[in-house]
Amino acid sequence: MNIYELDQTYVAGTYKRFPVEIVAGRGSLVMDEAGKEYIDMGSGIAVTSFGIADPVWIRAVEEQIHKVQHMSNLYYTEPCALLAEALCKKTGMSRVFFGNSGAEANECAIKVARKWAAENKGPDCSVIVTLENSFHGRTLTTLAATGQEHYHELFRPLTPGFAHFRAGDLEALKALCAGGNVAAVLIECIQGEGGVVPLDPGFASALDDFTRENNILLMVDEVQTGNGRTGKIYAYQHYGLHPDVVTTAKGLAGGLPLGACLMSEKVCHVLSYGDHGSTFGGNPVASAAALSVVNRLTDDFLAEVAEKGSLLREAFTGAPGIESVSGLGLMLGLKTVKPASEVVSACMENGVLCLTAKDKVRLLPALNIPNDLLRKAADVILAAAAQ
Ligand SMILES: *Cc1c(COP(=O)(O)O)cnc(C)c1O
């Protein structure tokens, strides 16, 4: 059997894969089994922050692999401590819990909210409110948090204690909170899987005020938007929000599994010994990789990310076949006249890998993609969208 047949026979059939096997890569270029080269405009869904086989990232991983590849959380390791410090210093948050994925980061946030509310607002205060069209993960609890019915259908009963409202509808949120049993509101600043839909800034600041005035936690899911993706370290900084909890994963370790739940001063002592844990969370190799990623997210670098985002945005805005452009920095959604999946297929044919999100073409290239590749990719996408 060839690789396609082996995979289709032995790997759980949860992914509808394109007929391409990726065998190698360098930066923002990847190569398939036939030697065809592609510009990677998806970076493993916002994961390979500095591209494939980035030399600085490899050095960080390699150095740590030769020291200690894993140690249980019963002992201290340097990369985990340094990474937590770096994340707190760059955000003003106070403490970090490490897991292995976005869903786990959100699970931690939900546990923090539930324990905090039980201790500070009463045992019945346990509801987490999220937005319609949101995406927060695939575990049964983060599915319950996800405000999209079609993800729920096959897997009931889900974890109880979640409610959803439409972004922008503050009155609906007020109604949900009227009973006094809402512990936290969990939002994405830009809904990623939901179709690259940014939050309205006026609504975001109203939400920030409302949660603070009503002693409800504001939790921001930055699993996709985080770690420099939008031109700030975290997207909530564009909106001037004051989150109590920030979760992230995807691009954090640049290609190794790592999730983080950042807690503000207000909630940083909620979890104590034995309340939560993870065997792999804070793994030294993943943490060393993440430290190298986070240390490279300087103000100058983030300004370059924003510039690359503008370059792309300008290329697409008003172009034939493009109805609209959404997103921030290097997280962009293109509403195309042709179906997004057709555009993505045509791009792949012509050597550019893109993603979709709902009815949009979604672009999440590496943060350091060279401008010439960015222009080349834009030309291919424009041609595919215009045909
Ligand atoms: C991808 C994603 C998740 C889930 O992350 P996993 O690492 O797949 O568990 C959660 N929230 C958002 C906003 C995401 O984009």
Tab-separated table of C-alpha atoms and ligand atoms in Angstrom:
chain	number	residue	atom	x	y	z
A	1	MET	CA	0.000	0.000	0.000
A	2	ASN	CA	1.153	3.551	-0.615
A	3	ILE	CA	0.988	6.202	2.113
A	4	TYR	CA	-2.485	7.401	1.115
A	5	GLU	CA	-3.850	3.852	1.288
A	6	LEU	CA	-2.084	3.059	4.569
A	7	ASP	CA	-3.437	6.240	6.144
A	8	GLN	CA	-6.945	5.627	4.821
A	9	THR	CA	-6.823	2.070	6.154
A	10	TYR	CA	-5.277	2.567	9.573
A	11	VAL	CA	-5.761	6.199	10.683
A	12	ALA	CA	-9.143	7.136	12.168
A	13	GLY	CA	-11.187	8.707	9.418
A	14	THR	CA	-11.666	12.094	11.077
A	15	TYR	CA	-9.782	14.149	8.481
A	16	LYS	CA	-10.674	14.701	4.850
A	17	ARG	CA	-7.111	15.088	3.573
A	18	PHE	CA	-5.987	16.633	0.303
A	19	PRO	CA	-4.196	14.127	-1.960
A	20	VAL	CA	-0.762	15.487	-1.022
A	21	GLU	CA	1.921	14.081	1.253
A	22	ILE	CA	4.224	16.731	2.693
A	23	VAL	CA	7.732	15.332	3.073
A	24	ALA	CA	9.989	18.336	3.683
A	25	GLY	CA	10.077	22.076	4.116
A	26	ARG	CA	12.147	25.141	4.822
A	27	GLY	CA	10.650	28.344	6.188
A	28	SER	CA	7.448	29.075	4.279
A	29	LEU	CA	8.108	26.543	1.515
A	30	VAL	CA	7.023	22.922	1.763
A	31	MET	CA	7.547	20.053	-0.642
A	32	ASP	CA	5.351	17.077	-1.495
A	33	GLU	CA	6.342	13.497	-2.304
A	34	ALA	CA	6.612	14.294	-6.023
A	35	GLY	CA	9.029	17.166	-5.372
A	36	LYS	CA	6.455	19.888	-6.051
A	37	GLU	CA	7.000	23.023	-3.948
A	38	TYR	CA	4.260	25.049	-2.259
A	39	ILE	CA	4.152	28.378	-0.446
A	40	ASP	CA	2.648	27.560	2.942
A	41	MET	CA	-0.080	30.088	3.767
A	42	GLY	CA	-1.541	27.969	6.579
A	43	SER	CA	1.512	27.126	8.737
A	44	GLY	CA	-0.137	24.022	10.161
A	45	ILE	CA	-3.148	26.169	11.202
A	46	ALA	CA	-1.153	28.993	12.806
A	47	VAL	CA	1.308	26.622	14.502
A	48	THR	CA	4.702	26.932	12.784
A	49	SER	CA	5.123	30.584	13.815
A	50	PHE	CA	8.608	30.840	12.278
A	51	GLY	CA	8.008	28.391	9.456
A	52	ILE	CA	9.252	24.855	8.901
A	53	ALA	CA	12.672	23.817	10.246
A	54	ASP	CA	13.571	27.337	11.345
A	55	PRO	CA	17.240	27.249	12.464
A	56	VAL	CA	16.744	29.289	15.679
A	57	TRP	CA	13.789	27.104	16.682
A	58	ILE	CA	15.723	23.917	15.871
A	59	ARG	CA	18.660	25.071	18.022
A	60	ALA	CA	16.361	25.738	21.007
A	61	VAL	CA	14.736	22.302	20.657
A	62	GLU	CA	17.989	20.490	20.007
A	63	GLU	CA	19.815	21.995	22.975
A	64	GLN	CA	17.025	20.956	25.321
A	65	ILE	CA	16.618	17.461	23.847
A	66	HIS	CA	20.252	16.755	24.682
A	67	LYS	CA	19.700	17.886	28.297
A	68	VAL	CA	16.315	16.488	29.414
A	69	GLN	CA	13.456	15.627	27.044
A	70	HIS	CA	10.840	15.180	29.761
A	71	MET	CA	10.557	15.349	33.517
A	72	SER	CA	7.486	14.949	35.667
A	73	ASN	CA	5.896	18.015	37.183
A	74	LEU	CA	7.087	16.764	40.597
A	75	TYR	CA	10.382	18.536	39.852
A	76	TYR	CA	11.488	21.954	38.614
A	77	THR	CA	12.801	22.453	35.083
A	78	GLU	CA	14.307	25.650	33.726
A	79	PRO	CA	12.461	26.096	30.379
A	80	CYS	CA	9.014	25.904	31.996
A	81	ALA	CA	9.908	28.525	34.637
A	82	LEU	CA	11.581	30.862	32.113
A	83	LEU	CA	8.650	30.577	29.705
A	84	ALA	CA	6.088	31.359	32.412
A	85	GLU	CA	8.155	34.399	33.420
A	86	ALA	CA	8.438	35.598	29.807
A	87	LEU	CA	4.677	35.241	29.207
A	88	CYS	CA	3.827	37.101	32.417
A	89	LYS	CA	6.390	39.886	31.794
A	90	LYS	CA	5.082	40.433	28.250
A	91	THR	CA	1.408	40.518	29.214
A	92	GLY	CA	1.141	41.694	32.822
A	93	MET	CA	-0.552	38.414	33.744
A	94	SER	CA	0.566	36.766	37.003
A	95	ARG	CA	0.795	32.989	36.627
A	96	VAL	CA	0.593	30.318	33.936
A	97	PHE	CA	-0.668	26.739	33.848
A	98	PHE	CA	0.736	24.652	30.996
A	99	GLY	CA	-1.136	21.907	29.125
A	100	ASN	CA	-0.644	20.456	25.665
A	101	SER	CA	-3.313	21.953	23.446
A	102	GLY	CA	-5.841	24.703	22.980
A	103	ALA	CA	-8.674	22.595	24.326
A	104	GLU	CA	-6.684	21.853	27.473
A	105	ALA	CA	-5.828	25.520	27.944
A	106	ASN	CA	-9.555	26.274	27.807
A	107	GLU	CA	-10.381	23.378	30.149
A	108	CYS	CA	-8.028	24.986	32.662
A	109	ALA	CA	-9.684	28.386	32.210
A	110	ILE	CA	-13.101	26.819	32.813
A	111	LYS	CA	-11.864	25.077	35.977
A	112	VAL	CA	-10.390	28.366	37.227
A	113	ALA	CA	-13.700	30.155	36.580
A	114	ARG	CA	-15.776	27.459	38.266
A	115	LYS	CA	-13.591	27.283	41.394
A	116	TRP	CA	-13.209	31.059	41.628
A	117	ALA	CA	-16.961	31.607	41.336
A	118	ALA	CA	-17.847	28.841	43.794
A	119	GLU	CA	-15.510	30.379	46.367
A	120	ASN	CA	-16.297	34.022	45.698
A	121	LYS	CA	-19.872	34.156	44.426
A	122	GLY	CA	-21.527	30.990	45.704
A	123	PRO	CA	-21.825	27.310	44.770
A	124	ASP	CA	-24.539	27.845	42.138
A	125	CYS	CA	-22.507	30.375	40.186
A	126	SER	CA	-21.020	28.093	37.548
A	127	VAL	CA	-22.225	29.160	34.106
A	128	ILE	CA	-19.697	30.077	31.426
A	129	VAL	CA	-21.105	32.266	28.666
A	130	THR	CA	-19.541	32.190	25.191
A	131	LEU	CA	-20.373	33.656	21.794
A	132	GLU	CA	-22.447	32.096	19.038
A	133	ASN	CA	-20.247	30.878	16.168
A	134	SER	CA	-17.279	30.456	18.551
A	135	PHE	CA	-14.812	27.575	18.612
A	136	HIS	CA	-13.085	26.497	21.823
A	137	GLY	CA	-11.997	22.892	21.245
A	138	ARG	CA	-13.050	19.259	20.838
A	139	THR	CA	-13.147	17.841	24.361
A	140	LEU	CA	-16.678	17.371	25.681
A	141	THR	CA	-16.407	20.471	27.876
A	142	THR	CA	-14.825	22.734	25.264
A	143	LEU	CA	-17.400	21.459	22.749
A	144	ALA	CA	-20.057	22.614	25.201
A	145	ALA	CA	-18.257	25.974	25.247
A	146	THR	CA	-18.224	26.059	21.439
A	147	GLY	CA	-21.229	28.060	20.236
A	148	GLN	CA	-21.972	25.989	17.123
A	149	GLU	CA	-24.755	23.418	17.305
A	150	HIS	CA	-23.418	21.163	14.575
A	151	TYR	CA	-20.352	20.272	16.666
A	152	HIS	CA	-22.643	19.187	19.538
A	153	GLU	CA	-25.129	16.976	17.735
A	154	LEU	CA	-23.474	13.557	17.898
A	155	PHE	CA	-21.955	13.792	21.349
A	156	ARG	CA	-24.629	14.614	23.891
A	157	PRO	CA	-24.767	14.818	26.817
A	158	LEU	CA	-22.158	17.575	26.897
A	159	THR	CA	-20.856	19.211	30.058
A	160	PRO	CA	-23.668	21.350	31.477
A	161	GLY	CA	-23.289	24.985	32.533
A	162	PHE	CA	-22.712	26.779	29.221
A	163	ALA	CA	-24.785	29.449	27.493
A	164	HIS	CA	-24.221	31.374	24.273
A	165	PHE	CA	-25.186	34.772	22.919
A	166	ARG	CA	-24.674	36.692	19.684
A	167	ALA	CA	-21.588	38.947	19.524
A	168	GLY	CA	-22.699	42.563	19.767
A	169	ASP	CA	-25.878	41.806	21.725
A	170	LEU	CA	-25.012	43.134	25.186
A	171	GLU	CA	-28.694	43.005	26.196
A	172	ALA	CA	-28.733	39.248	25.594
A	173	LEU	CA	-25.674	38.899	27.834
A	174	LYS	CA	-27.327	40.999	30.533
A	175	ALA	CA	-30.382	38.736	30.386
A	176	LEU	CA	-28.208	35.628	30.749
A	177	CYS	CA	-26.459	37.178	33.749
A	178	ALA	CA	-29.647	38.382	35.459
A	179	GLY	CA	-29.970	35.181	37.494
A	180	GLY	CA	-26.571	35.796	39.129
A	181	ASN	CA	-25.156	32.398	38.173
A	182	VAL	CA	-22.658	33.443	35.486
A	183	ALA	CA	-19.032	32.891	36.486
A	184	ALA	CA	-17.265	33.994	33.312
A	185	VAL	CA	-17.557	35.148	29.734
A	186	LEU	CA	-15.178	33.427	27.292
A	187	ILE	CA	-14.542	35.082	23.910
A	188	GLU	CA	-12.302	35.003	20.860
A	189	CYS	CA	-11.263	38.500	19.712
A	190	ILE	CA	-11.321	37.172	16.153
A	191	GLN	CA	-13.349	34.014	15.620
A	192	GLY	CA	-10.975	31.775	13.668
A	193	GLU	CA	-12.829	28.564	12.813
A	194	GLY	CA	-15.994	30.691	12.742
A	195	GLY	CA	-14.788	32.462	9.573
A	196	VAL	CA	-12.180	35.048	10.661
A	197	VAL	CA	-14.818	37.279	12.249
A	198	PRO	CA	-13.407	40.095	14.397
A	199	LEU	CA	-15.219	41.405	17.447
A	200	ASP	CA	-16.604	44.925	17.104
A	201	PRO	CA	-14.308	47.216	19.180
A	202	GLY	CA	-17.201	49.134	20.753
A	203	PHE	CA	-18.873	45.918	21.826
A	204	ALA	CA	-15.555	44.533	23.118
A	205	SER	CA	-15.020	47.488	25.423
A	206	ALA	CA	-18.659	47.380	26.585
A	207	LEU	CA	-18.103	43.705	27.404
A	208	ASP	CA	-14.907	44.572	29.260
A	209	ASP	CA	-16.786	47.164	31.375
A	210	PHE	CA	-19.825	44.946	31.952
A	211	THR	CA	-17.859	41.935	33.183
A	212	ARG	CA	-15.693	44.056	35.501
A	213	GLU	CA	-18.662	45.982	36.942
A	214	ASN	CA	-20.540	42.725	37.595
A	215	ASN	CA	-17.623	40.717	38.996
A	216	ILE	CA	-17.802	38.233	36.114
A	217	LEU	CA	-14.494	36.920	34.786
A	218	LEU	CA	-13.472	37.929	31.268
A	219	MET	CA	-11.577	35.085	29.605
A	220	VAL	CA	-10.045	35.442	26.142
A	221	ASP	CA	-9.323	32.413	23.953
A	222	GLU	CA	-6.147	33.357	22.072
A	223	VAL	CA	-5.392	29.835	20.909
A	224	GLN	CA	-5.379	30.982	17.276
A	225	THR	CA	-4.994	34.776	17.583
A	226	GLY	CA	-2.112	34.640	20.062
A	227	ASN	CA	1.669	34.706	19.977
A	228	GLY	CA	2.142	37.520	17.479
A	229	ARG	CA	-0.382	36.352	14.895
A	230	THR	CA	-2.301	39.641	14.714
A	231	GLY	CA	0.684	41.988	15.069
A	232	LYS	CA	0.442	42.162	18.869
A	233	ILE	CA	1.533	39.391	21.203
A	234	TYR	CA	-2.130	38.805	22.050
A	235	ALA	CA	-5.109	40.141	20.103
A	236	TYR	CA	-6.900	41.440	23.225
A	237	GLN	CA	-4.231	44.168	23.284
A	238	HIS	CA	-5.716	45.626	20.065
A	239	TYR	CA	-9.020	45.965	21.906
A	240	GLY	CA	-7.678	47.356	25.190
A	241	LEU	CA	-9.320	44.522	27.139
A	242	HIS	CA	-8.485	43.610	30.745
A	243	PRO	CA	-8.886	39.837	30.722
A	244	ASP	CA	-8.744	37.793	33.916
A	245	VAL	CA	-7.697	34.700	31.972
A	246	VAL	CA	-6.004	34.306	28.573
A	247	THR	CA	-5.614	30.922	26.908
A	248	THR	CA	-3.280	30.089	24.061
A	249	ALA	CA	-1.673	27.166	22.210
A	250	LYS	CA	-1.262	26.712	18.413
A	251	GLY	CA	1.707	28.991	17.580
A	252	LEU	CA	3.100	29.175	21.108
A	253	ALA	CA	5.802	26.524	20.721
A	254	GLY	CA	6.223	26.983	16.966
A	255	GLY	CA	5.304	23.403	16.083
A	256	LEU	CA	5.379	21.360	19.288
A	257	PRO	CA	2.284	20.689	21.408
A	258	LEU	CA	1.928	23.244	24.199
A	259	GLY	CA	-1.028	25.074	25.661
A	260	ALA	CA	-1.040	27.797	28.277
A	261	CYS	CA	-3.634	29.318	30.559
A	262	LEU	CA	-2.486	32.753	31.743
A	263	MET	CA	-4.097	33.987	34.953
A	264	SER	CA	-4.295	37.566	36.205
A	265	GLU	CA	-3.591	38.677	39.769
A	266	LYS	CA	-7.304	38.296	40.576
A	267	VAL	CA	-7.407	34.550	39.881
A	268	CYS	CA	-3.779	33.429	39.983
A	269	HIS	CA	-4.145	31.701	43.368
A	270	VAL	CA	-7.445	29.961	42.585
A	271	LEU	CA	-5.801	26.666	41.612
A	272	SER	CA	-3.741	25.118	44.373
A	273	TYR	CA	-1.945	21.809	44.997
A	274	GLY	CA	-3.795	18.925	43.402
A	275	ASP	CA	-6.531	21.020	41.746
A	276	HIS	CA	-5.226	20.503	38.239
A	277	GLY	CA	-2.334	18.825	36.475
A	278	SER	CA	-0.920	17.373	33.282
A	279	THR	CA	1.741	14.741	32.666
A	280	PHE	CA	3.172	16.436	29.596
A	281	GLY	CA	2.168	20.048	30.384
A	282	GLY	CA	5.193	22.343	30.504
A	283	ASN	CA	7.368	19.686	28.889
A	284	PRO	CA	10.935	21.077	28.758
A	285	VAL	CA	11.407	20.653	25.002
A	286	ALA	CA	8.067	22.261	24.149
A	287	SER	CA	8.777	25.004	26.703
A	288	ALA	CA	12.274	25.675	25.318
A	289	ALA	CA	10.771	25.916	21.828
A	290	ALA	CA	8.093	28.304	23.094
A	291	LEU	CA	10.638	30.437	24.941
A	292	SER	CA	12.555	30.872	21.690
A	293	VAL	CA	9.324	31.845	19.902
A	294	VAL	CA	8.164	34.286	22.580
A	295	ASN	CA	11.611	35.926	22.882
A	296	ARG	CA	11.535	36.708	19.153
A	297	LEU	CA	8.196	38.540	19.395
A	298	THR	CA	9.827	41.947	19.920
A	299	ASP	CA	8.068	45.225	19.128
A	300	ASP	CA	10.099	45.555	15.916
A	301	PHE	CA	9.203	42.042	14.828
A	302	LEU	CA	5.512	42.546	15.615
A	303	ALA	CA	5.564	45.751	13.542
A	304	GLU	CA	6.847	43.656	10.625
A	305	VAL	CA	3.999	41.181	11.116
A	306	ALA	CA	1.537	44.070	10.964
A	307	GLU	CA	3.225	45.378	7.789
A	308	LYS	CA	3.061	41.974	6.114
A	309	GLY	CA	-0.606	41.866	7.062
A	310	SER	CA	-1.156	45.266	5.416
A	311	LEU	CA	0.706	44.137	2.312
A	312	LEU	CA	-1.667	41.167	1.958
A	313	ARG	CA	-4.739	43.173	2.815
A	314	GLU	CA	-3.905	45.810	0.180
A	315	ALA	CA	-3.300	43.125	-2.432
A	316	PHE	CA	-6.770	41.665	-1.891
A	317	THR	CA	-8.947	44.655	-1.087
A	318	GLY	CA	-11.211	45.463	-4.022
A	319	ALA	CA	-9.590	42.850	-6.285
A	320	PRO	CA	-11.723	40.953	-8.839
A	321	GLY	CA	-13.381	37.918	-7.238
A	322	ILE	CA	-12.745	39.148	-3.672
A	323	GLU	CA	-15.855	40.424	-1.885
A	324	SER	CA	-14.258	41.363	1.409
A	325	VAL	CA	-11.175	40.948	3.602
A	326	SER	CA	-11.420	40.383	7.367
A	327	GLY	CA	-8.977	39.808	10.211
A	328	LEU	CA	-5.887	41.433	11.668
A	329	GLY	CA	-2.170	41.083	10.950
A	330	LEU	CA	-1.384	37.681	9.455
A	331	MET	CA	-4.786	36.199	10.268
A	332	LEU	CA	-6.927	37.052	7.270
A	333	GLY	CA	-10.201	35.806	5.825
A	334	LEU	CA	-11.158	36.374	2.192
A	335	LYS	CA	-14.798	36.240	1.183
A	336	THR	CA	-14.526	35.157	-2.436
A	337	VAL	CA	-17.155	35.212	-5.173
A	338	LYS	CA	-16.303	31.606	-6.032
A	339	PRO	CA	-16.718	28.979	-3.303
A	340	ALA	CA	-13.705	29.115	-0.962
A	341	SER	CA	-12.953	25.409	-1.400
A	342	GLU	CA	-12.655	25.888	-5.181
A	343	VAL	CA	-10.223	28.760	-4.695
A	344	VAL	CA	-8.161	26.702	-2.252
A	345	SER	CA	-8.009	23.752	-4.694
A	346	ALA	CA	-6.921	25.995	-7.557
A	347	CYS	CA	-4.247	27.549	-5.321
A	348	MET	CA	-2.930	24.119	-4.374
A	349	GLU	CA	-2.737	23.204	-8.030
A	350	ASN	CA	-0.638	26.330	-8.541
A	351	GLY	CA	1.691	25.830	-5.569
A	352	VAL	CA	0.052	27.694	-2.682
A	353	LEU	CA	-1.453	26.022	0.397
A	354	CYS	CA	-4.381	27.949	1.916
A	355	LEU	CA	-7.041	27.118	4.495
A	356	THR	CA	-10.765	27.689	4.645
A	357	ALA	CA	-12.922	28.839	7.558
A	358	LYS	CA	-16.667	28.609	6.982
A	359	ASP	CA	-17.274	30.319	3.614
A	360	LYS	CA	-13.911	32.101	3.539
A	361	VAL	CA	-10.384	31.445	2.356
A	362	ARG	CA	-8.281	31.698	5.530
A	363	LEU	CA	-4.646	32.789	5.478
A	364	LEU	CA	-2.340	32.131	8.446
A	365	PRO	CA	1.221	32.192	7.048
A	366	ALA	CA	4.350	31.996	9.179
A	367	LEU	CA	5.009	35.307	10.943
A	368	ASN	CA	8.395	35.644	9.218
A	369	ILE	CA	7.275	34.767	5.683
A	370	PRO	CA	9.457	36.790	3.287
A	371	ASN	CA	7.624	39.565	1.428
A	372	ASP	CA	8.498	38.141	-1.994
A	373	LEU	CA	6.793	34.834	-1.114
A	374	LEU	CA	3.855	36.729	0.301
A	375	ARG	CA	3.454	38.653	-2.990
A	376	LYS	CA	3.821	35.456	-5.044
A	377	ALA	CA	1.187	33.698	-2.937
A	378	ALA	CA	-1.131	36.694	-3.199
A	379	ASP	CA	-0.809	36.641	-7.006
A	380	VAL	CA	-1.720	32.938	-7.137
A	381	ILE	CA	-4.693	33.437	-4.799
A	382	LEU	CA	-5.873	36.475	-6.776
A	383	ALA	CA	-5.695	34.538	-10.038
A	384	ALA	CA	-7.582	31.609	-8.515
A	385	ALA	CA	-10.275	33.888	-7.099
A	386	ALA	CA	-10.684	35.902	-10.313
A	387	GLN	CA	-10.977	33.078	-12.893
B	1	LIG	C1	-7.694	25.530	17.459
B	1	LIG	C2	-8.470	26.213	18.510
B	1	LIG	C3	-8.795	25.574	19.725
B	1	LIG	C4	-8.459	24.121	19.978
B	1	LIG	O1	-7.095	23.903	20.026
B	1	LIG	P1	-6.530	22.377	20.010
B	1	LIG	O2	-5.050	22.562	20.185
B	1	LIG	O3	-6.907	21.795	18.695
B	1	LIG	O4	-7.159	21.690	21.164
B	1	LIG	C5	-9.448	26.309	20.694
B	1	LIG	N1	-9.787	27.594	20.495
B	1	LIG	C6	-9.505	28.242	19.346
B	1	LIG	C7	-9.881	29.676	19.192
B	1	LIG	C8	-8.836	27.571	18.312
B	1	LIG	O5	-8.586	28.212	17.164
